[in-house]
Coordinates of C-alpha atoms and ligand atoms in Angstrom, one line a residue:
M1 CA -5.2 -29.8 -13.3
K2 CA -2.3 -32.1 -14.3
F3 CA 0.2 -29.9 -12.5
L4 CA -1.8 -29.7 -9.4
I5 CA -1.5 -33.5 -9.1
Y6 CA 2.1 -33.5 -10.0
F7 CA 3.2 -30.9 -7.5
F8 CA 0.8 -31.7 -4.7
L9 CA 2.8 -34.1 -2.7
L10 CA 6.0 -32.1 -2.3
A11 CA 5.2 -28.4 -2.4
T12 CA 2.3 -26.4 -1.2
S13 CA -0.1 -26.0 -4.1
F14 CA -2.7 -23.4 -5.1
A15 CA -5.0 -23.6 -8.1
F16 CA -6.4 -20.2 -8.3
F17 CA -7.2 -19.6 -11.9
A18 CA -6.7 -23.0 -13.3
S19 CA -10.3 -23.5 -14.0
G20 CA -11.2 -19.9 -14.8
K21 CA -11.7 -19.4 -18.5
D22 CA -13.3 -16.0 -18.0
A23 CA -11.4 -13.0 -19.2
L24 CA -9.4 -11.2 -16.5
D25 CA -10.3 -7.6 -15.8
W26 CA -7.7 -4.8 -16.2
W27 CA -7.0 -4.5 -12.5
Q28 CA -6.3 -8.2 -12.2
T29 CA -3.5 -8.4 -14.7
T30 CA -2.0 -4.9 -14.1
V31 CA 0.9 -3.6 -12.1
L32 CA -0.5 -0.9 -9.8
Y33 CA 2.1 1.8 -9.1
Q34 CA 1.9 4.1 -6.1
V35 CA 3.0 7.7 -6.8
Y36 CA 3.8 9.7 -3.7
P37 CA 3.2 13.1 -5.4
R38 CA 5.4 15.2 -3.1
S39 CA 8.4 13.2 -4.0
F40 CA 7.8 12.1 -7.6
K41 CA 8.7 15.1 -9.8
D42 CA 8.7 18.8 -9.1
S43 CA 7.8 20.8 -12.2
D44 CA 8.1 24.3 -10.8
G45 CA 11.3 24.2 -8.8
N46 CA 9.8 24.7 -5.3
G47 CA 11.2 21.5 -4.0
V48 CA 7.9 19.7 -3.8
G49 CA 6.5 17.3 -6.4
D50 CA 3.3 18.2 -8.2
L51 CA 0.7 17.0 -10.7
K52 CA 2.4 18.6 -13.8
G53 CA 5.5 16.7 -12.7
I54 CA 3.6 13.4 -12.7
T55 CA 2.3 14.1 -16.2
Q56 CA 5.8 14.8 -17.4
K57 CA 7.0 11.4 -16.1
L58 CA 4.1 9.2 -17.3
D59 CA 6.4 7.9 -20.0
H60 CA 8.4 6.2 -17.4
L61 CA 5.4 4.3 -16.1
K62 CA 4.6 3.3 -19.6
D63 CA 8.1 2.2 -20.3
A64 CA 8.1 0.1 -17.1
G65 CA 5.0 -1.7 -18.2
I66 CA 2.7 -0.3 -15.5
G67 CA -1.0 -0.3 -16.1
A68 CA -2.5 1.8 -13.3
L69 CA -1.3 4.4 -10.8
W70 CA -2.7 5.7 -7.6
L71 CA -1.8 9.0 -6.1
S72 CA -1.3 9.6 -2.4
P73 CA -3.6 12.6 -1.5
I74 CA -3.5 15.7 -3.6
F75 CA -6.4 17.6 -1.9
T76 CA -6.4 20.8 0.1
S77 CA -4.6 20.1 3.3
P78 CA -2.6 21.9 6.0
G79 CA 0.0 19.2 5.4
V80 CA 0.4 18.0 9.0
D81 CA 0.3 14.4 7.7
F82 CA 1.4 15.4 4.2
G83 CA -2.0 15.3 2.7
Y84 CA -3.7 12.7 4.8
D85 CA -5.2 15.5 6.8
I86 CA -7.6 16.8 4.2
S87 CA -9.5 20.1 4.7
N88 CA -11.4 19.9 1.4
Y89 CA -12.0 16.6 -0.3
T90 CA -13.0 18.1 -3.7
Q91 CA -10.3 20.7 -4.1
I92 CA -6.7 20.2 -5.3
D93 CA -4.1 21.6 -3.0
P94 CA -2.3 24.5 -4.8
L95 CA 1.0 22.9 -3.8
F96 CA 0.2 20.1 -6.3
G97 CA -1.5 22.3 -8.9
T98 CA -5.1 22.8 -10.1
I99 CA -8.0 20.7 -11.2
E100 CA -7.0 21.4 -14.8
D101 CA -3.6 19.9 -14.0
L102 CA -5.4 16.8 -12.7
R103 CA -7.5 16.7 -15.9
E104 CA -4.4 16.9 -18.0
L105 CA -2.8 14.1 -16.1
K106 CA -5.9 12.0 -16.5
S107 CA -6.1 12.6 -20.2
A108 CA -2.4 12.0 -20.7
A109 CA -2.6 8.8 -18.7
E110 CA -5.6 7.7 -20.7
K111 CA -3.7 8.2 -24.0
L112 CA -1.0 5.9 -22.6
G113 CA -3.6 3.3 -21.5
L114 CA -2.9 4.0 -17.8
K115 CA -5.7 3.9 -15.3
L116 CA -5.7 6.6 -12.6
L117 CA -6.8 6.1 -9.0
L118 CA -7.1 8.6 -6.2
D119 CA -6.5 8.2 -2.5
L120 CA -9.8 8.3 -0.5
V121 CA -9.2 9.2 3.1
P122 CA -12.6 8.5 4.7
N123 CA -11.7 8.1 8.3
H124 CA -10.6 11.6 9.3
V125 CA -10.4 15.1 8.1
S126 CA -8.2 18.1 9.1
N127 CA -9.2 20.1 12.1
E128 CA -8.9 23.1 9.8
S129 CA -11.8 21.8 7.6
E130 CA -15.1 23.7 7.6
W131 CA -16.8 20.5 8.8
F132 CA -14.7 20.5 12.0
K133 CA -14.8 24.2 12.6
K134 CA -18.6 24.1 12.4
S135 CA -18.8 21.0 14.5
V136 CA -16.8 22.7 17.3
Q137 CA -19.4 25.4 17.2
K138 CA -22.2 22.9 17.1
I139 CA -23.6 24.3 13.8
D140 CA -25.9 21.8 12.3
P141 CA -25.7 19.5 10.4
Y142 CA -22.0 19.3 11.5
T143 CA -22.6 19.0 15.2
D144 CA -22.2 15.3 15.3
Y145 CA -19.8 14.9 12.3
F146 CA -17.1 13.9 14.7
V147 CA -16.8 11.6 17.7
W148 CA -17.4 14.0 20.6
V149 CA -17.5 12.6 24.1
D150 CA -17.8 14.1 27.6
P151 CA -14.9 13.9 29.9
K152 CA -14.5 11.5 32.8
K153 CA -13.5 12.8 36.2
D154 CA -11.0 11.1 38.3
E155 CA -11.3 10.8 42.2
N156 CA -9.9 14.4 42.5
G157 CA -12.4 15.7 40.1
T158 CA -9.8 16.2 37.4
R159 CA -10.9 15.9 33.8
Q160 CA -9.8 12.7 32.0
P161 CA -10.3 11.4 28.5
P162 CA -13.3 9.0 28.2
N163 CA -11.1 5.9 27.9
N164 CA -7.6 4.5 27.3
W165 CA -7.7 4.5 23.5
L166 CA -4.4 5.4 21.9
S167 CA -3.5 7.2 18.6
D168 CA -1.6 5.4 15.9
F169 CA 0.9 8.3 16.2
G170 CA 1.3 7.8 19.9
G171 CA -0.4 9.2 23.0
S172 CA -4.1 9.5 23.8
A173 CA -6.5 9.3 20.9
W174 CA -8.6 12.1 22.6
E175 CA -8.1 15.8 22.4
W176 CA -10.0 18.3 24.6
R177 CA -11.8 21.3 23.0
E178 CA -12.6 24.1 25.5
E179 CA -15.4 25.5 23.2
R180 CA -17.4 22.3 23.3
Q181 CA -16.2 21.2 26.7
Q182 CA -15.8 17.8 25.1
Y183 CA -13.1 15.5 23.7
Y184 CA -12.9 14.5 20.1
L185 CA -11.4 11.3 18.8
H186 CA -8.3 11.3 16.6
Q187 CA -6.8 7.9 15.7
F188 CA -3.9 9.6 14.0
A189 CA -2.5 13.1 14.6
V190 CA -4.4 15.6 16.8
Q191 CA -5.1 17.5 13.6
Q192 CA -6.8 14.6 12.0
A193 CA -10.3 14.4 13.6
D194 CA -12.1 11.0 13.2
L195 CA -15.4 11.3 11.3
N196 CA -18.5 9.8 13.0
Y197 CA -19.8 7.1 10.7
R198 CA -22.8 6.7 12.9
N199 CA -24.0 10.0 11.5
K200 CA -25.9 9.6 8.3
H201 CA -24.8 12.9 6.9
V202 CA -21.2 11.8 7.1
V203 CA -21.9 8.6 5.3
Q204 CA -23.6 10.7 2.6
E205 CA -20.8 13.2 2.4
I206 CA -18.2 10.6 1.7
K207 CA -20.3 9.0 -1.0
D208 CA -20.7 12.4 -2.6
V209 CA -16.9 12.8 -2.6
M210 CA -16.6 9.4 -4.3
R211 CA -19.2 10.4 -6.9
Y212 CA -17.5 13.8 -7.5
W213 CA -14.2 12.1 -8.4
L214 CA -15.8 9.3 -10.4
D215 CA -17.7 12.0 -12.4
Q216 CA -14.3 13.5 -13.1
G217 CA -13.3 10.2 -14.8
M218 CA -11.2 8.6 -12.1
D219 CA -10.9 4.8 -12.3
G220 CA -11.3 4.2 -8.6
F221 CA -9.7 4.6 -5.2
R222 CA -7.1 3.4 -2.8
V223 CA -9.0 3.7 0.5
D224 CA -7.0 4.8 3.5
A225 CA -7.1 3.5 7.0
V226 CA -10.4 1.7 6.5
T227 CA -10.0 -0.4 9.7
F228 CA -10.6 2.7 11.8
L229 CA -14.0 3.8 10.5
F230 CA -16.2 2.7 13.4
E231 CA -15.5 2.4 17.1
D232 CA -17.3 0.6 19.9
E233 CA -20.4 2.6 20.9
Q234 CA -19.9 1.8 24.5
L235 CA -16.4 3.3 24.4
R236 CA -14.9 0.4 26.3
D237 CA -11.3 0.4 27.3
E238 CA -9.1 -1.7 25.1
P239 CA -7.1 -4.5 26.8
L240 CA -3.3 -4.5 27.0
S241 CA -1.5 -6.2 24.1
G242 CA 1.3 -7.6 26.2
D243 CA 3.8 -6.4 23.6
P244 CA 7.0 -6.2 25.7
G245 CA 8.6 -3.6 23.3
A246 CA 5.7 -1.1 23.6
E247 CA 5.7 2.0 25.7
P248 CA 2.4 2.9 27.3
T249 CA 1.9 5.7 24.8
D250 CA 2.6 3.5 21.8
Q251 CA -0.5 2.3 19.9
S252 CA 0.8 -1.2 20.0
Y253 CA 0.5 -1.1 23.8
L254 CA -3.2 -2.0 23.4
K255 CA -5.1 -4.7 21.5
H256 CA -7.5 -2.8 19.2
V257 CA -10.7 -4.8 19.7
Y258 CA -12.9 -1.7 20.1
T259 CA -11.3 0.8 17.6
Q260 CA -10.6 -1.3 14.6
N261 CA -12.4 -3.8 12.3
Q262 CA -15.8 -3.2 13.9
P263 CA -18.6 -5.1 12.1
A264 CA -20.2 -1.9 10.7
T265 CA -17.0 -1.1 8.8
F266 CA -17.4 -4.1 6.5
D267 CA -20.9 -3.0 5.7
M268 CA -19.7 0.5 4.8
V269 CA -17.1 -0.9 2.4
Q270 CA -19.8 -3.0 0.7
Q271 CA -21.9 0.2 0.3
W272 CA -19.0 1.9 -1.4
R273 CA -18.6 -1.1 -3.7
A274 CA -22.2 -0.8 -4.7
L275 CA -21.6 2.8 -5.6
L276 CA -18.6 1.9 -7.7
D277 CA -20.4 -0.9 -9.4
E278 CA -23.1 1.6 -10.4
Y279 CA -20.5 3.5 -12.3
S280 CA -18.8 0.4 -13.7
S281 CA -22.0 -0.9 -15.2
K282 CA -22.8 2.3 -17.0
D283 CA -19.9 1.9 -19.4
H284 CA -18.5 -1.6 -18.6
S285 CA -15.2 -0.2 -17.4
T286 CA -14.6 -1.3 -13.8
R287 CA -14.1 1.3 -11.2
V288 CA -12.1 -0.2 -8.4
M289 CA -11.5 0.0 -4.7
F290 CA -8.3 -1.3 -3.0
T291 CA -8.5 -1.0 0.8
E292 CA -5.6 -0.3 3.2
A293 CA -6.2 -2.5 6.2
Y294 CA -3.3 -3.6 8.5
A295 CA -5.3 -6.4 10.1
D296 CA -5.0 -10.1 11.0
L297 CA -5.8 -12.6 8.3
D298 CA -9.5 -13.1 9.1
N299 CA -10.3 -9.4 9.2
T300 CA -8.1 -8.7 6.1
F301 CA -10.2 -11.1 4.1
K302 CA -13.5 -9.6 5.5
Y303 CA -12.8 -6.4 3.5
Y304 CA -13.4 -8.4 0.3
G305 CA -17.0 -8.8 1.4
T306 CA -19.0 -11.8 0.2
K307 CA -20.1 -13.1 -3.2
E308 CA -23.5 -11.7 -2.7
R309 CA -22.3 -8.4 -1.3
P310 CA -18.8 -7.7 -2.5
G311 CA -16.5 -5.2 -0.8
A312 CA -13.1 -4.2 -1.9
H313 CA -11.7 -5.5 -5.2
F314 CA -8.8 -6.4 -3.1
T315 CA -7.4 -5.4 0.2
F316 CA -3.7 -4.9 0.3
N317 CA -1.7 -7.9 1.2
F318 CA 0.7 -6.5 3.8
F319 CA 1.9 -9.8 5.1
V320 CA 5.2 -9.9 3.2
I321 CA 5.9 -6.3 4.3
E322 CA 5.1 -7.1 7.9
Y323 CA 6.9 -10.5 8.3
I324 CA 9.8 -10.6 5.8
K325 CA 13.0 -9.2 7.3
N326 CA 16.7 -9.3 6.3
T327 CA 17.0 -12.3 8.6
S328 CA 14.1 -14.3 7.1
T329 CA 14.8 -17.9 6.0
A330 CA 13.3 -19.7 3.1
D331 CA 10.7 -21.2 5.5
D332 CA 9.6 -17.7 6.4
Y333 CA 9.0 -16.9 2.7
E334 CA 7.2 -20.2 2.2
N335 CA 5.0 -19.6 5.3
I336 CA 4.0 -16.1 4.5
T337 CA 3.2 -16.7 0.8
S338 CA 1.3 -19.9 1.5
L339 CA -0.5 -18.3 4.4
W340 CA -2.1 -15.8 2.0
L341 CA -2.7 -18.3 -0.8
K342 CA -4.1 -21.0 1.4
N343 CA -6.5 -18.7 3.2
I344 CA -7.8 -16.3 0.6
P345 CA -11.5 -17.2 0.1
A346 CA -12.4 -18.8 -3.2
G347 CA -13.3 -16.1 -5.7
D348 CA -11.3 -13.3 -4.0
W349 CA -8.4 -11.9 -5.9
P350 CA -4.8 -12.0 -4.5
N351 CA -2.3 -9.1 -4.6
W352 CA 1.3 -8.6 -3.5
V353 CA 2.7 -5.5 -1.9
V354 CA 6.4 -5.1 -1.0
G355 CA 6.6 -1.4 -0.3
N356 CA 4.7 1.8 0.3
H357 CA 5.1 5.3 1.8
D358 CA 4.6 4.0 5.3
Q359 CA 7.3 1.2 5.2
H360 CA 11.0 1.2 4.9
R361 CA 12.4 0.6 1.5
V362 CA 12.8 -3.0 0.4
A363 CA 16.6 -2.4 0.0
S364 CA 16.8 -1.2 3.6
R365 CA 14.2 -3.5 5.2
V366 CA 15.2 -6.8 3.5
G367 CA 18.6 -5.9 2.1
P368 CA 19.9 -4.4 -1.1
G369 CA 20.8 -7.8 -2.5
L370 CA 17.2 -9.0 -2.4
V371 CA 15.6 -6.0 -4.4
D372 CA 15.2 -8.1 -7.5
A373 CA 14.0 -11.2 -5.7
M374 CA 11.3 -9.1 -3.9
N375 CA 10.2 -7.5 -7.1
A376 CA 10.0 -11.0 -8.6
L377 CA 7.9 -12.2 -5.7
A378 CA 5.4 -9.3 -6.1
L379 CA 5.3 -9.6 -9.9
L380 CA 5.2 -13.3 -10.5
M381 CA 3.0 -14.6 -7.7
P382 CA -0.7 -15.0 -8.7
G383 CA -2.7 -11.8 -8.6
T384 CA -2.1 -8.0 -8.9
A385 CA 1.3 -6.6 -8.2
V386 CA 1.8 -3.3 -6.4
T387 CA 4.9 -1.2 -6.7
Y388 CA 5.8 1.9 -4.6
N389 CA 7.6 4.5 -6.7
G390 CA 11.3 3.9 -6.6
E391 CA 11.2 0.2 -5.8
E392 CA 11.7 -0.5 -9.5
I393 CA 15.2 0.9 -9.2
G394 CA 15.8 -0.4 -5.7
M395 CA 15.9 3.0 -3.9
E396 CA 17.2 2.9 -0.4
D397 CA 16.0 4.6 2.8
T398 CA 17.6 8.0 3.4
F399 CA 19.1 8.9 6.7
I400 CA 17.0 11.8 8.2
S401 CA 18.3 13.5 11.3
W402 CA 16.0 14.5 14.1
N403 CA 16.3 18.2 13.0
Q404 CA 15.3 17.2 9.4
T405 CA 12.4 15.1 10.6
V406 CA 8.9 16.2 9.4
D407 CA 6.8 13.1 9.7
P408 CA 4.3 13.6 12.6
Q409 CA 4.7 9.9 13.6
G410 CA 8.4 10.5 14.0
L411 CA 8.1 13.9 15.7
N412 CA 5.6 12.5 18.3
A413 CA 8.1 9.8 19.2
G414 CA 10.8 12.4 20.2
P415 CA 14.5 12.7 19.5
Q416 CA 15.4 9.4 21.1
R417 CA 12.9 7.1 19.4
Y418 CA 12.0 8.9 16.2
Q419 CA 13.8 6.5 14.0
L420 CA 11.6 3.7 15.2
F421 CA 8.5 5.5 13.8
S422 CA 9.5 8.1 11.2
R423 CA 8.4 7.4 7.6
D424 CA 10.6 10.2 6.2
P425 CA 13.4 7.8 5.1
E426 CA 11.2 6.0 2.5
R427 CA 9.6 9.2 1.2
T428 CA 12.6 11.1 -0.2
P429 CA 12.6 12.3 -3.8
F430 CA 12.6 9.9 -6.7
Q431 CA 16.1 9.5 -8.2
W432 CA 15.7 10.2 -11.9
D433 CA 19.3 11.0 -12.9
N434 CA 22.6 12.4 -11.6
T435 CA 21.8 16.1 -12.1
T436 CA 20.7 18.6 -9.4
S437 CA 18.5 17.0 -6.8
A438 CA 18.6 13.7 -8.8
G439 CA 16.5 15.4 -11.6
F440 CA 13.6 15.6 -9.2
S441 CA 13.7 19.4 -8.9
T442 CA 15.7 22.3 -10.2
S443 CA 16.0 23.4 -6.6
N444 CA 19.0 22.4 -4.5
T445 CA 16.8 22.1 -1.5
T446 CA 13.8 19.7 -1.5
W447 CA 11.1 19.1 1.1
L448 CA 13.0 16.0 2.2
P449 CA 16.7 15.6 1.3
V450 CA 17.6 13.6 -1.8
N451 CA 19.5 10.5 -0.9
S452 CA 23.3 11.1 -1.5
N453 CA 23.5 7.8 -3.4
Y454 CA 21.6 9.3 -6.4
K455 CA 24.8 9.9 -8.3
W456 CA 25.0 6.1 -9.0
L457 CA 21.5 5.0 -8.0
N458 CA 19.2 6.6 -10.5
L459 CA 16.8 5.6 -13.3
Q460 CA 18.8 7.0 -16.1
K461 CA 21.9 5.0 -15.2
Q462 CA 19.8 1.9 -14.8
Q463 CA 18.3 2.4 -18.2
E464 CA 21.8 2.8 -19.7
D465 CA 23.4 -0.1 -17.8
E466 CA 23.2 -3.6 -19.4
D467 CA 22.3 -5.1 -16.1
S468 CA 20.2 -3.2 -13.5
H469 CA 17.3 -3.5 -11.1
Y470 CA 15.2 -1.5 -13.6
K471 CA 16.0 -3.9 -16.5
V472 CA 15.2 -6.9 -14.3
Y473 CA 11.9 -5.2 -13.2
K474 CA 10.9 -4.6 -16.8
Q475 CA 11.6 -8.2 -17.7
L476 CA 9.5 -9.4 -14.8
V477 CA 6.6 -7.1 -15.9
Q478 CA 6.8 -8.7 -19.3
L479 CA 6.6 -12.1 -17.9
R480 CA 3.3 -11.1 -16.2
K481 CA 1.7 -10.9 -19.6
T482 CA 2.0 -14.7 -20.1
K483 CA -1.0 -16.9 -19.5
T484 CA 1.0 -19.0 -17.1
I485 CA 1.7 -16.1 -14.7
Q486 CA -1.8 -14.7 -15.1
R487 CA -3.7 -17.9 -14.7
G488 CA -1.4 -20.7 -13.7
T489 CA -1.4 -22.7 -10.6
T490 CA 1.2 -21.9 -7.9
H491 CA 3.4 -24.3 -5.9
T492 CA 5.6 -22.9 -3.2
A493 CA 8.4 -24.6 -1.3
A494 CA 11.3 -23.9 1.1
V495 CA 13.7 -26.1 -0.9
T496 CA 16.4 -25.6 1.7
Q497 CA 16.9 -23.2 4.6
Q498 CA 18.3 -20.7 2.1
V499 CA 16.3 -21.3 -1.0
F500 CA 12.7 -20.4 -1.5
A501 CA 11.1 -21.4 -4.8
F502 CA 7.7 -21.3 -6.5
V503 CA 6.5 -22.8 -9.7
R504 CA 3.8 -21.4 -11.9
A505 CA 2.2 -23.8 -14.3
L506 CA -0.7 -24.1 -16.7
D507 CA -1.8 -26.9 -18.9
G508 CA -0.4 -26.5 -22.5
E509 CA 1.7 -23.5 -21.5
V510 CA 5.3 -23.0 -20.5
T511 CA 6.1 -23.5 -16.8
Y512 CA 8.0 -20.8 -14.8
I513 CA 10.2 -21.8 -11.9
V514 CA 11.3 -18.9 -9.7
A515 CA 14.0 -19.6 -7.1
M516 CA 15.6 -17.2 -4.7
N517 CA 18.5 -17.7 -2.4
V518 CA 17.8 -15.6 0.7
G519 CA 20.9 -16.8 2.5
N520 CA 24.3 -15.2 2.8
S521 CA 26.3 -17.8 0.8
S522 CA 25.9 -19.4 -2.6
A523 CA 23.8 -22.6 -2.7
T524 CA 23.3 -25.4 -5.1
V525 CA 19.8 -27.0 -4.9
D526 CA 17.9 -29.9 -6.4
L527 CA 14.5 -28.3 -7.2
T528 CA 13.1 -31.7 -8.4
R529 CA 13.1 -32.9 -4.8
S530 CA 10.6 -30.3 -3.9
F531 CA 8.6 -30.1 -7.1
S532 CA 7.9 -33.2 -9.1
G533 CA 7.0 -33.0 -12.8
L534 CA 9.7 -30.3 -13.4
P535 CA 11.6 -30.4 -16.7
A536 CA 15.2 -31.6 -16.4
T537 CA 16.5 -28.4 -17.8
A538 CA 15.0 -24.9 -18.1
T539 CA 16.0 -21.7 -19.7
V540 CA 17.0 -18.5 -17.8
V541 CA 14.5 -15.8 -18.6
V542 CA 15.3 -13.3 -15.8
A543 CA 18.1 -13.3 -13.2
S544 CA 19.1 -10.8 -10.5
V545 CA 21.6 -8.1 -11.1
G546 CA 25.2 -9.5 -11.3
S547 CA 24.0 -13.1 -11.7
T548 CA 26.2 -15.6 -13.5
L549 CA 23.0 -17.2 -14.7
V550 CA 22.9 -15.8 -18.2
R551 CA 19.6 -15.2 -20.0
G552 CA 18.9 -17.8 -22.6
T553 CA 21.2 -20.5 -21.1
N554 CA 19.8 -23.8 -20.0
Q555 CA 20.1 -24.8 -16.4
T556 CA 19.7 -28.2 -14.8
T557 CA 16.8 -28.1 -12.3
S558 CA 18.3 -30.9 -10.2
A559 CA 21.5 -28.9 -9.6
L560 CA 20.8 -25.1 -9.7
T561 CA 23.4 -22.8 -8.3
L562 CA 22.3 -19.4 -6.9
A563 CA 24.6 -16.8 -5.6
A564 CA 23.9 -15.4 -2.1
K565 CA 20.7 -13.3 -2.5
G566 CA 20.4 -14.2 -6.1
F567 CA 17.2 -15.1 -7.9
V568 CA 16.3 -16.6 -11.2
A569 CA 13.2 -17.2 -13.2
L570 CA 13.5 -20.2 -15.5
E571 CA 11.2 -21.2 -18.3
G572 CA 10.6 -24.8 -19.3
R573 CA 8.2 -27.3 -20.9
T574 CA 7.2 -30.5 -19.3
Ligands
NOJ601 C1 -2.4 5.5 6.3 C2 -1.5 6.3 5.4 O1 -0.9 5.4 4.5 C3 -0.6 7.0 6.2 O2 0.5 7.6 5.5 C4 -1.3 8.0 7.0 O3 -0.5 8.6 7.9 C5 -2.5 7.3 7.8 N1 -3.2 6.4 7.0 C6 -3.5 8.4 8.3 O4 -4.2 8.8 7.2

């Protein structure tokens, strides 16, 4: 508590775990690593990543200090949304391999002490699934597996969709089917039909899918697009959002009060948690659920459930991704980190996400100079850290021309606007080394092109270099093992317009001071003006690539100089 009192007056303070003497669970101290299977490692030379490829590269995860990985979908799929349009939840798509390959991956991961999570996509299935085909034909029990609605007629008697709801990928969320003379709902691509969660068979089917994979030994799920599970039963039109940048066909044109975060959704997540807990209690190894919900703060926290009826172990914290840009000031960093820390309900576990397969790469979104600082933010703030494959080496977005574009969200936007929406740039193959296709594939052509910077931006080079993003990343992961980072209090401050800093402290343990200069020029700051109780000098334990702050040297906390975009983690005792 001592530190909380010390720091309280000057910086924003959070005492998460200060009082907690309980052991932390595996998912709380770990780094969760997202593997995008199509782009991780191609073992058979067809230009697309696969399960055997992931198994071959598990050593990399171990070397980086990762403790758990989640795989974007590997199930049978026509591939319209690259696996997020599943046609059979319990079969592996031959593109990625076989169930034996998954079992091998699981057992290899287990040997290395890595947990393995799958992606559960409960909101929608492919229109090529048996469920959908039978539903179109009204074959029971599938008849009402989807959200089928009769058309409206306009004044000329012309058929119209039942309301104004829009798809996340642009355009109406309703698609007409002649056979049924009805529209079905699709909140993503036309080929991704929304399941009807008001149908008890659907609820049971998804629980059976969870059980199937848990029985195969999986450690849990990342749950896709959970906000979309239920919709307003009265099918009311959604109000306009007032977003001046949105076209009438863009999903952001409307405010999603009737299609997202409906009350029943939270209950469903709690039901899933009960199912997971059933498995966890059998062998005392926690099966986890991390939910994907791009939502406002209130709704985000609702996915955690309550103390009596817990929901997700955590729901991804997308606030840094959504609000931090290359123009952000230290105040922005302070506001967005303290927003989360201040508001997270007591007992709920924080987490930090800086990248995923739906968001531009950190190097391109925030700037190449801030790669190390952003990794430090994710890895040293209190809670679980999440890394998207490639962020540990600071991979950059790849330019993808309109002709090369394959992402449905990009394609739907058309040649003029595709770059505003396409997620292809952040999905290009992992850059392992400087050989053919960056060591990702033996094929010269890959499903998305390899970034031409792979000759100098690749893992092997960063392992060989004295100073590299990867080396910094590994040092940060090591710091996470300390009691201070795992359990310490957190104090954040915009020290100046350019320098954001946070201090992690725990009674009887070393204190860590993390400072990042997000500005464009070097800056010398007095950290003691923002944080009282700091040691006068502290030792450099990690510094960004190219920093003049040498590891092991002592720095004065009242006059710390950071290069433009530089970050440093200092260790000291008070
Ligand atoms: C969220 C996934 O992350 C994204 O890639 C996908 O397109 C949508 N959900 C639909 O499943």
